[in-house]
């Protein structure tokens, strides 16, 4: 079946992007989750694990055969070049799987849930429209601290590694403001947006 709309969805950590993606699924869009694909690549026997062990050493792989996410997170915080190496291993695998899924899925409207969409021109060129989910930085920090149990310094470090809000918003065709905790209101906003797209 021919795809009519390829919607790129992005937002900073804690913005509520994944919640919006699920709501778009509920109006009939098929979701391709780049983060989920990246996690699969680094899980037990994942495609990225051998190269991670080769480049970073066996200490970054658990005894079960998955990437040690906590150790790697701490490492890339203190060694910025390490993040680029990790991305060079994982991103091509993610891109390959995204292409495969987009060709397989029967849905006519696809939402590509891509955290790093604003950081990469590769993704932007393949999308018809870009939707950015946005909120205050303070809201991001509080949400992630509660959700993940991480300290404030850790969350702030992650935010610093992502695109700035200004850069992310500059890439947007549409922006969905999600600074509160009213899910019913958020769903109404998402459905209104979907209706404007003819979904």
Short mmCIF file of C-alpha atoms in Angstrom, two decimals:
data_model
loop_
_atom_site.label_atom_id
_atom_site.label_comp_id
_atom_site.label_asym_id
_atom_site.label_seq_id
_atom_site.Cartn_x
_atom_site.Cartn_y
_atom_site.Cartn_z
CA UNK A 1 0.00 0.00 0.00
CA UNK A 2 1.33 3.43 -0.90
CA UNK A 3 2.38 5.66 1.98
CA UNK A 4 0.59 9.01 1.93
CA UNK A 5 2.31 10.76 4.84
CA UNK A 6 5.67 10.34 6.51
CA UNK A 7 5.57 12.33 9.74
CA UNK A 8 8.80 12.84 11.65
CA UNK A 9 8.21 13.15 15.40
CA UNK A 10 10.85 14.41 17.79
CA UNK A 11 11.37 16.17 21.10
CA UNK A 12 13.86 16.39 23.93
CA UNK A 13 14.06 13.80 26.66
CA UNK A 14 11.03 14.07 28.96
CA UNK A 15 9.00 16.08 26.45
CA UNK A 16 6.30 13.43 26.15
CA UNK A 17 7.20 12.48 22.59
CA UNK A 18 6.55 8.77 23.09
CA UNK A 19 3.13 9.49 24.60
CA UNK A 20 2.25 11.61 21.56
CA UNK A 21 3.49 8.82 19.27
CA UNK A 22 1.13 6.33 20.94
CA UNK A 23 -1.75 8.77 20.55
CA UNK A 24 -0.97 9.13 16.85
CA UNK A 25 -1.08 5.34 16.61
CA UNK A 26 -4.59 5.46 18.05
CA UNK A 27 -5.75 7.57 15.09
CA UNK A 28 -4.42 5.04 12.62
CA UNK A 29 -0.79 5.95 12.02
CA UNK A 30 1.84 3.18 12.09
CA UNK A 31 4.75 3.98 14.39
CA UNK A 32 8.40 3.28 13.74
CA UNK A 33 10.39 3.84 16.94
CA UNK A 34 14.08 4.56 16.32
CA UNK A 35 14.88 4.41 20.05
CA UNK A 36 13.37 0.95 20.35
CA UNK A 37 15.38 -0.25 17.35
CA UNK A 38 18.55 1.19 18.91
CA UNK A 39 17.82 -0.66 22.16
CA UNK A 40 17.32 -3.91 20.26
CA UNK A 41 20.70 -3.42 18.57
CA UNK A 42 22.40 -3.19 21.95
CA UNK A 43 20.51 -5.94 23.79
CA UNK A 44 21.69 -9.53 24.20
CA UNK A 45 23.10 -10.73 20.86
CA UNK A 46 22.20 -7.38 19.29
CA UNK A 47 23.86 -6.45 16.01
CA UNK A 48 25.81 -3.59 17.54
CA UNK A 49 27.28 -5.52 20.48
CA UNK A 50 30.33 -7.06 18.73
CA UNK A 51 31.50 -3.67 17.44
CA UNK A 52 30.85 -2.07 20.83
CA UNK A 53 33.08 -4.69 22.43
CA UNK A 54 35.70 -4.14 19.73
CA UNK A 55 35.80 -0.33 20.06
CA UNK A 56 35.16 0.14 23.77
CA UNK A 57 36.38 -3.13 25.25
CA UNK A 58 34.67 -6.12 26.90
CA UNK A 59 33.99 -4.13 30.07
CA UNK A 60 31.18 -2.35 28.19
CA UNK A 61 29.36 -5.63 27.51
CA UNK A 62 27.48 -7.47 30.24
CA UNK A 63 28.03 -11.15 30.98
CA UNK A 64 24.71 -11.81 29.24
CA UNK A 65 25.99 -10.22 26.03
CA UNK A 66 24.28 -6.81 26.00
CA UNK A 67 25.78 -3.34 26.07
CA UNK A 68 26.24 -2.15 29.64
CA UNK A 69 23.98 0.88 29.34
CA UNK A 70 24.84 2.42 32.71
CA UNK A 71 28.60 2.14 32.11
CA UNK A 72 28.28 3.48 28.57
CA UNK A 73 26.08 6.39 29.68
CA UNK A 74 28.68 7.43 32.25
CA UNK A 75 31.49 7.01 29.70
CA UNK A 76 29.97 9.17 26.97
CA UNK A 77 29.18 11.92 29.50
CA UNK A 78 32.87 12.27 30.32
CA UNK A 79 34.23 11.47 26.83
CA UNK A 80 32.27 13.37 24.14
CA UNK A 81 34.16 11.67 21.29
CA UNK A 82 32.99 8.30 22.62
CA UNK A 83 29.40 9.28 21.91
CA UNK A 84 30.28 9.92 18.27
CA UNK A 85 31.91 6.50 18.02
CA UNK A 86 28.87 4.84 19.59
CA UNK A 87 26.55 6.67 17.22
CA UNK A 88 28.67 5.62 14.25
CA UNK A 89 28.07 2.00 15.27
CA UNK A 90 24.37 2.18 16.09
CA UNK A 91 22.92 4.78 13.69
CA UNK A 92 23.57 2.88 10.42
CA UNK A 93 21.85 -0.17 11.89
CA UNK A 94 18.88 1.94 12.98
CA UNK A 95 18.62 3.61 9.59
CA UNK A 96 18.68 0.25 7.83
CA UNK A 97 15.91 -1.16 10.02
CA UNK A 98 13.79 1.99 9.70
CA UNK A 99 13.95 1.68 5.92
CA UNK A 100 13.03 -2.00 6.09
CA UNK A 101 10.04 -1.41 8.35
CA UNK A 102 8.77 1.56 6.32
CA UNK A 103 8.62 -0.69 3.28
CA UNK A 104 6.95 -3.56 5.13
CA UNK A 105 4.25 -1.74 7.09
CA UNK A 106 0.86 -1.75 5.37
CA UNK A 107 -0.32 1.51 6.93
CA UNK A 108 -0.60 4.47 4.56
CA UNK A 109 0.49 7.03 7.16
CA UNK A 110 3.70 6.52 9.11
CA UNK A 111 5.00 8.33 12.19
CA UNK A 112 8.75 8.09 12.67
CA UNK A 113 9.53 8.49 16.38
CA UNK A 114 13.13 9.75 16.22
CA UNK A 115 14.75 11.44 19.25
CA UNK A 116 17.74 12.74 17.24
CA UNK A 117 15.82 13.87 14.18
CA UNK A 118 16.83 17.52 14.55
CA UNK A 119 20.49 16.54 14.89
CA UNK A 120 20.61 14.63 11.60
CA UNK A 121 19.89 15.84 8.08
CA UNK A 122 19.61 12.19 7.08
CA UNK A 123 16.21 11.91 8.74
CA UNK A 124 14.87 15.32 7.74
CA UNK A 125 15.11 14.67 4.01
CA UNK A 126 12.92 11.57 4.24
CA UNK A 127 9.98 13.22 6.03
CA UNK A 128 6.98 15.09 4.66
CA UNK A 129 6.46 17.03 7.88
CA UNK A 130 8.21 17.40 11.23
CA UNK A 131 6.28 17.59 14.50
CA UNK A 132 8.24 18.71 17.58
CA UNK A 133 6.88 18.04 21.07
CA UNK A 134 8.09 20.82 23.34
CA UNK A 135 8.02 21.83 27.00
CA UNK A 136 10.09 23.84 29.47
CA UNK A 137 13.52 22.50 30.35
CA UNK A 138 12.48 22.45 34.02
CA UNK A 139 9.58 20.17 33.10
CA UNK A 140 11.90 17.82 31.22
CA UNK A 141 14.19 17.54 34.23
CA UNK A 142 11.41 16.81 36.70
CA UNK A 143 9.73 14.23 34.46
CA UNK A 144 12.92 12.28 33.80
CA UNK A 145 14.00 12.37 37.45
CA UNK A 146 10.65 10.86 38.46
CA UNK A 147 10.46 8.40 35.55
CA UNK A 148 14.05 7.10 35.59
CA UNK A 149 15.14 7.78 39.14
CA UNK A 150 18.18 9.70 37.89
CA UNK A 151 19.76 12.66 39.65
CA UNK A 152 19.31 16.19 38.36
CA UNK A 153 22.93 16.42 37.18
CA UNK A 154 22.54 13.29 35.04
CA UNK A 155 19.37 14.58 33.38
CA UNK A 156 20.93 17.98 32.71
CA UNK A 157 23.95 16.29 31.13
CA UNK A 158 21.68 14.34 28.77
CA UNK A 159 19.80 17.50 27.81
CA UNK A 160 23.09 19.26 27.05
CA UNK A 161 24.03 16.45 24.65
CA UNK A 162 20.79 16.83 22.71
CA UNK A 163 19.87 19.63 20.32
CA UNK A 164 18.96 22.91 21.92
CA UNK A 165 15.27 23.75 22.05
CA UNK A 166 15.91 26.57 19.59
CA UNK A 167 17.53 24.23 17.06
CA UNK A 168 14.80 21.61 17.46
CA UNK A 169 12.01 24.17 17.05
CA UNK A 170 13.72 25.62 13.97
CA UNK A 171 13.37 22.21 12.29
CA UNK A 172 9.62 21.99 13.00
CA UNK A 173 6.72 22.28 10.62
CA UNK A 174 4.44 22.09 13.67
CA UNK A 175 4.99 22.30 17.43
CA UNK A 176 2.90 20.59 20.10
CA UNK A 177 3.24 22.20 23.54
CA UNK A 178 3.17 19.61 26.32
CA UNK A 179 4.16 21.23 29.57
CA UNK A 180 1.39 19.94 31.82
CA UNK A 181 0.16 16.56 33.02
CA UNK A 182 -3.37 16.61 31.59
CA UNK A 183 -3.38 13.59 29.27
CA UNK A 184 -6.96 14.21 28.13
CA UNK A 185 -6.01 17.70 26.97
CA UNK A 186 -2.90 16.36 25.26
CA UNK A 187 -4.92 13.72 23.44
CA UNK A 188 -7.39 16.37 22.27
CA UNK A 189 -4.49 18.43 20.92
CA UNK A 190 -2.99 15.41 19.15
CA UNK A 191 -6.32 14.47 17.59
CA UNK A 192 -6.84 18.06 16.43
CA UNK A 193 -3.42 18.00 14.81
CA UNK A 194 -4.18 14.66 13.15
CA UNK A 195 -7.47 16.05 11.85
CA UNK A 196 -5.62 18.97 10.26
CA UNK A 197 -3.48 16.42 8.43
CA UNK A 198 -6.62 14.70 7.17
CA UNK A 199 -6.17 11.61 9.34
#
